[in-house]
């Protein structure tokens, strides 16, 4: 038995064989990139042979990518490394014993948004299987987004229980959060800087060795494992915070009758050495899998592994206040719709509302945690009929999504733009008004994508987030 971890690494020799546990959006491109590094002789992709995802094993071993969507470079890379015999996928976790390094990229969803407790069960199973076959001198790296304290806490405990070895003496342990984004999986792994944090210096150094060869442009940013967990959750918490600041200011601008976008232009002009205002954009809400979750990971972290937090008595976390503001925005869209209908002498009950955009982000089919759903539930609960259009999202459980914009708009009393899809940048006010068949249909712009001066002259009642200068406009009889 080596006397210390550095000894164990020397005894094991340089990293040559790598295991990647979890053949998903993160694991597959990472495994393929590792396999493409000349000095790495072999990469094993570990995937449970389950009913839902076992099919990936055969696909990958045929050199095919099981990931949907357009991922530049990925299919060719997989085909190349499989053909070269450098990458193969297996459900046989015993091969972990032959790996000098093992990375785990397993999703950590929140099962029930109301309690915001992450479901670590899949990740913990992966950690358990890894520990069971772990050999001396191996480096284990957690890539999944986790609550700060998980790597040095739960992950370490499970690995030691299953292997009978001691982390930091017999094997290394680190956290290296991913920053992949759909459509840019390979590029992000090669070009983004990579935060890498070990439970000790030897683990950190070994993890830096592991990732350096796949960074074409990015640099390694070393730190402790817990700091890396805080960094990952905080980078998204800060984005959510910046969006919330823009949302709150937009609500203030509406109340004060000014155009948020004029104000924003002025604020953003403050740019000089050391001076900046990273003001983002207000909108109909914040969806997706990252920003809607990572704040809660950070907040749990300070409770789980934080010591004595010095905090103003009774003051709510700024980050949770930001979440509350962003989560309010679909309700604000509902208020704008209700107020617009009232100006047309109508109520939400009995009206027909067309929702344009179900995806949580423009020009994408990703509808995870979409704000549109919150709004849809609100108008339906108030007795409105709803039609949903989205040019990218083909299906969503329990919902009919029309690919035909004209059909979705036909007969609508109100149209609410929820997603900034490029298709909505050229809406024809006259054509759409005729489709509604109404004298004064309502248009509610949640993504600053509609020109009020193009719609109001045709008799539309306009409401827009941040458009305090237009939301009380005179109603025109329309041409
Ligand atoms: N949103 C706004 N206003 C903004 C920006 C976004 O309302 O100014 C809304 C979007 O409409 C969307 C949500 O926030 O509903 C999230 O948008 P996002 O652009 O942050 O996209 P995500 O959720 O895919 O975030 C990912 C994150 N990447 C990773 O976690 C690896 C995030 O850290 C990136 O900053 C972001 O992509 C990005 O910049 O593309």
mmCIF file of N, CA, C and O and ligand atoms in Angstrom, residues 178-181 184 188 192 232 235-236 239 243 246-247 280-291 294 360-362 368 371 418 447, ligand 1:
data_model
loop_
_atom_site.group_PDB
_atom_site.id
_atom_site.type_symbol
_atom_site.label_atom_id
_atom_site.label_comp_id
_atom_site.label_asym_id
_atom_site.label_seq_id
_atom_site.Cartn_x
_atom_site.Cartn_y
_atom_site.Cartn_z
ATOM 1 N N UNK A 178 -19.100 20.796 -15.442
ATOM 2 C CA UNK A 178 -19.137 20.948 -16.902
ATOM 3 C C UNK A 178 -19.847 22.253 -17.254
ATOM 4 O O UNK A 178 -20.602 22.804 -16.452
ATOM 5 N N UNK A 179 -19.580 22.746 -18.437
ATOM 6 C CA UNK A 179 -20.263 23.955 -18.939
ATOM 7 C C UNK A 179 -20.783 23.711 -20.339
ATOM 8 O O UNK A 179 -20.729 24.560 -21.201
ATOM 9 N N UNK A 180 -21.259 22.472 -20.538
ATOM 10 C CA UNK A 180 -21.702 22.150 -21.896
ATOM 11 C C UNK A 180 -23.022 22.854 -22.169
ATOM 12 O O UNK A 180 -23.766 23.182 -21.252
ATOM 13 N N UNK A 181 -23.271 23.122 -23.421
ATOM 14 C CA UNK A 181 -24.554 23.670 -23.836
ATOM 15 C C UNK A 181 -24.963 22.960 -25.106
ATOM 16 O O UNK A 181 -24.120 22.660 -25.967
ATOM 17 N N UNK A 184 -23.398 23.040 -28.682
ATOM 18 C CA UNK A 184 -21.979 23.453 -28.625
ATOM 19 C C UNK A 184 -21.203 22.497 -27.713
ATOM 20 O O UNK A 184 -20.272 22.896 -27.015
ATOM 21 N N UNK A 188 -17.646 23.788 -26.411
ATOM 22 C CA UNK A 188 -17.546 24.289 -25.030
ATOM 23 C C UNK A 188 -16.500 23.536 -24.226
ATOM 24 O O UNK A 188 -15.760 24.114 -23.441
ATOM 25 N N UNK A 192 -14.038 26.486 -23.367
ATOM 26 C CA UNK A 192 -14.310 27.147 -22.085
ATOM 27 C C UNK A 192 -13.185 26.845 -21.088
ATOM 28 O O UNK A 192 -12.616 25.763 -21.088
ATOM 29 N N UNK A 232 -19.458 26.522 -9.578
ATOM 30 C CA UNK A 232 -20.413 26.099 -10.605
ATOM 31 C C UNK A 232 -21.816 26.598 -10.283
ATOM 32 O O UNK A 232 -22.504 27.184 -11.123
ATOM 33 N N UNK A 235 -21.982 30.480 -10.562
ATOM 34 C CA UNK A 235 -21.925 31.127 -11.885
ATOM 35 C C UNK A 235 -23.320 31.223 -12.487
ATOM 36 O O UNK A 235 -23.630 32.183 -13.196
ATOM 37 N N UNK A 236 -24.166 30.247 -12.175
ATOM 38 C CA UNK A 236 -25.546 30.314 -12.672
ATOM 39 C C UNK A 236 -26.429 31.144 -11.747
ATOM 40 O O UNK A 236 -27.350 31.819 -12.206
ATOM 41 N N UNK A 239 -26.024 34.627 -12.846
ATOM 42 C CA UNK A 239 -26.756 34.948 -14.081
ATOM 43 C C UNK A 239 -28.228 35.151 -13.750
ATOM 44 O O UNK A 239 -28.877 36.083 -14.231
ATOM 45 N N UNK A 243 -30.486 38.586 -14.285
ATOM 46 C CA UNK A 243 -31.759 38.610 -15.015
ATOM 47 C C UNK A 243 -32.851 39.196 -14.105
ATOM 48 O O UNK A 243 -33.664 40.018 -14.525
ATOM 49 N N UNK A 246 -32.753 42.899 -14.001
ATOM 50 C CA UNK A 246 -33.349 43.488 -15.216
ATOM 51 C C UNK A 246 -34.873 43.391 -15.140
ATOM 52 O O UNK A 246 -35.593 44.353 -15.453
ATOM 53 N N UNK A 247 -35.370 42.251 -14.653
ATOM 54 C CA UNK A 247 -36.827 42.083 -14.534
ATOM 55 C C UNK A 247 -37.422 43.092 -13.562
ATOM 56 O O UNK A 247 -38.450 43.720 -13.835
ATOM 57 N N UNK A 280 -28.629 42.578 -18.046
ATOM 58 C CA UNK A 280 -29.171 41.606 -18.986
ATOM 59 C C UNK A 280 -30.561 42.056 -19.431
ATOM 60 O O UNK A 280 -30.855 43.249 -19.410
ATOM 61 N N UNK A 281 -31.390 41.062 -19.798
ATOM 62 C CA UNK A 281 -32.665 41.406 -20.423
ATOM 63 C C UNK A 281 -33.853 40.929 -19.587
ATOM 64 O O UNK A 281 -33.842 39.774 -19.130
ATOM 65 N N UNK A 282 -34.887 41.755 -19.440
ATOM 66 C CA UNK A 282 -36.092 41.273 -18.760
ATOM 67 C C UNK A 282 -36.833 40.319 -19.692
ATOM 68 O O UNK A 282 -36.568 40.277 -20.896
ATOM 69 N N UNK A 283 -37.707 39.537 -19.145
ATOM 70 C CA UNK A 283 -38.438 38.624 -20.036
ATOM 71 C C UNK A 283 -39.611 37.962 -19.338
ATOM 72 O O UNK A 283 -39.882 38.208 -18.167
ATOM 73 N N UNK A 284 -40.242 37.080 -20.079
ATOM 74 C CA UNK A 284 -41.470 36.420 -19.607
ATOM 75 C C UNK A 284 -41.173 35.379 -18.541
ATOM 76 O O UNK A 284 -42.098 34.746 -18.014
ATOM 77 N N UNK A 285 -39.893 35.158 -18.237
ATOM 78 C CA UNK A 285 -39.552 34.208 -17.171
ATOM 79 C C UNK A 285 -38.226 33.529 -17.471
ATOM 80 O O UNK A 285 -37.638 33.690 -18.534
ATOM 81 N N UNK A 286 -37.754 32.755 -16.494
ATOM 82 C CA UNK A 286 -36.476 32.049 -16.605
ATOM 83 C C UNK A 286 -36.750 30.548 -16.557
ATOM 84 O O UNK A 286 -37.284 30.032 -15.573
ATOM 85 N N UNK A 287 -36.410 29.872 -17.635
ATOM 86 C CA UNK A 287 -36.631 28.419 -17.668
ATOM 87 C C UNK A 287 -35.314 27.684 -17.769
ATOM 88 O O UNK A 287 -34.259 28.238 -17.447
ATOM 89 N N UNK A 288 -35.378 26.452 -18.201
ATOM 90 C CA UNK A 288 -34.163 25.661 -18.388
ATOM 91 C C UNK A 288 -33.818 24.847 -17.156
ATOM 92 O O UNK A 288 -34.529 24.876 -16.146
ATOM 93 N N UNK A 289 -32.692 24.127 -17.269
ATOM 94 C CA UNK A 289 -32.309 23.180 -16.215
ATOM 95 C C UNK A 289 -31.209 23.755 -15.326
ATOM 96 O O UNK A 289 -30.866 23.191 -14.304
ATOM 97 N N UNK A 290 -30.634 24.868 -15.746
ATOM 98 C CA UNK A 290 -29.457 25.374 -15.004
ATOM 99 C C UNK A 290 -29.872 26.452 -14.001
ATOM 100 O O UNK A 290 -29.794 26.250 -12.794
ATOM 101 N N UNK A 291 -30.369 27.569 -14.539
ATOM 102 C CA UNK A 291 -30.643 28.712 -13.675
ATOM 103 C C UNK A 291 -31.799 28.458 -12.714
ATOM 104 O O UNK A 291 -31.896 29.070 -11.665
ATOM 105 N N UNK A 294 -29.694 25.926 -9.877
ATOM 106 C CA UNK A 294 -28.379 26.027 -9.228
ATOM 107 C C UNK A 294 -28.350 26.947 -8.010
ATOM 108 O O UNK A 294 -27.577 26.721 -7.084
ATOM 109 N N UNK A 360 -38.036 27.072 -23.630
ATOM 110 C CA UNK A 360 -37.632 28.042 -22.602
ATOM 111 C C UNK A 360 -36.633 29.039 -23.147
ATOM 112 O O UNK A 360 -36.309 30.040 -22.485
ATOM 113 N N UNK A 361 -36.125 28.760 -24.378
ATOM 114 C CA UNK A 361 -35.070 29.632 -24.922
ATOM 115 C C UNK A 361 -35.243 29.732 -26.437
ATOM 116 O O UNK A 361 -35.771 28.797 -27.070
ATOM 117 N N UNK A 362 -34.863 30.854 -27.004
ATOM 118 C CA UNK A 362 -35.129 31.130 -28.421
ATOM 119 C C UNK A 362 -34.447 30.111 -29.334
ATOM 120 O O UNK A 362 -33.372 29.592 -29.026
ATOM 121 N N UNK A 368 -37.534 22.458 -21.062
ATOM 122 C CA UNK A 368 -37.432 22.127 -19.631
ATOM 123 C C UNK A 368 -37.753 23.337 -18.763
ATOM 124 O O UNK A 368 -37.215 24.419 -18.966
ATOM 125 N N UNK A 371 -41.295 28.754 -18.726
ATOM 126 C CA UNK A 371 -42.224 29.702 -18.091
ATOM 127 C C UNK A 371 -43.599 29.699 -18.759
ATOM 128 O O UNK A 371 -44.598 30.042 -18.141
ATOM 129 N N UNK A 418 -43.996 34.379 -25.692
ATOM 130 C CA UNK A 418 -43.220 33.897 -24.531
ATOM 131 C C UNK A 418 -41.770 33.562 -24.867
ATOM 132 O O UNK A 418 -40.915 33.551 -23.988
ATOM 133 N N UNK A 447 -40.762 39.216 -24.810
ATOM 134 C CA UNK A 447 -39.332 39.084 -25.166
ATOM 135 C C UNK A 447 -38.830 40.251 -26.026
ATOM 136 O O UNK A 447 -37.856 40.102 -26.752
HETATM 137 N N1 LIG B 1 -33.099 34.830 -19.906
HETATM 138 C C1 LIG B 1 -33.677 36.072 -19.651
HETATM 139 N N2 LIG B 1 -32.915 37.190 -19.778
HETATM 140 C C2 LIG B 1 -31.602 37.116 -20.146
HETATM 141 C C3 LIG B 1 -31.024 35.834 -20.399
HETATM 142 C C4 LIG B 1 -31.794 34.708 -20.270
HETATM 143 O O1 LIG B 1 -34.869 36.174 -19.319
HETATM 144 O O2 LIG B 1 -30.961 38.151 -20.264
HETATM 145 C C5 LIG B 1 -33.911 33.622 -19.737
HETATM 146 C C6 LIG B 1 -34.025 32.804 -21.002
HETATM 147 O O3 LIG B 1 -35.154 33.198 -21.746
HETATM 148 C C7 LIG B 1 -34.189 31.386 -20.455
HETATM 149 C C8 LIG B 1 -33.414 31.404 -19.144
HETATM 150 O O4 LIG B 1 -33.255 32.787 -18.791
HETATM 151 O O5 LIG B 1 -35.551 31.116 -20.184
HETATM 152 C C9 LIG B 1 -32.051 30.735 -19.188
HETATM 153 O O6 LIG B 1 -31.372 31.278 -20.286
HETATM 154 P P1 LIG B 1 -29.765 31.036 -20.457
HETATM 155 O O7 LIG B 1 -29.352 31.876 -21.615
HETATM 156 O O8 LIG B 1 -29.084 31.226 -19.170
HETATM 157 O O9 LIG B 1 -29.664 29.515 -20.961
HETATM 158 P P2 LIG B 1 -29.358 28.211 -20.122
HETATM 159 O O10 LIG B 1 -30.353 27.999 -19.054
HETATM 160 O O11 LIG B 1 -29.159 27.131 -21.134
HETATM 161 O O12 LIG B 1 -27.965 28.532 -19.405
HETATM 162 C C10 LIG B 1 -26.781 27.929 -19.853
HETATM 163 C C11 LIG B 1 -25.823 27.907 -18.690
HETATM 164 N N3 LIG B 1 -24.688 27.109 -19.087
HETATM 165 C C12 LIG B 1 -24.303 26.100 -18.297
HETATM 166 O O13 LIG B 1 -24.808 25.864 -17.227
HETATM 167 C C13 LIG B 1 -23.183 25.291 -18.819
HETATM 168 C C14 LIG B 1 -25.391 29.302 -18.341
HETATM 169 O O14 LIG B 1 -24.314 29.216 -17.382
HETATM 170 C C15 LIG B 1 -24.875 30.028 -19.557
HETATM 171 O O15 LIG B 1 -24.546 31.365 -19.170
HETATM 172 C C16 LIG B 1 -25.981 30.069 -20.599
HETATM 173 O O16 LIG B 1 -26.273 28.691 -20.942
HETATM 174 C C17 LIG B 1 -25.503 30.790 -21.859
HETATM 175 O O17 LIG B 1 -24.853 31.845 -21.668
HETATM 176 O O18 LIG B 1 -25.825 30.313 -22.954
#
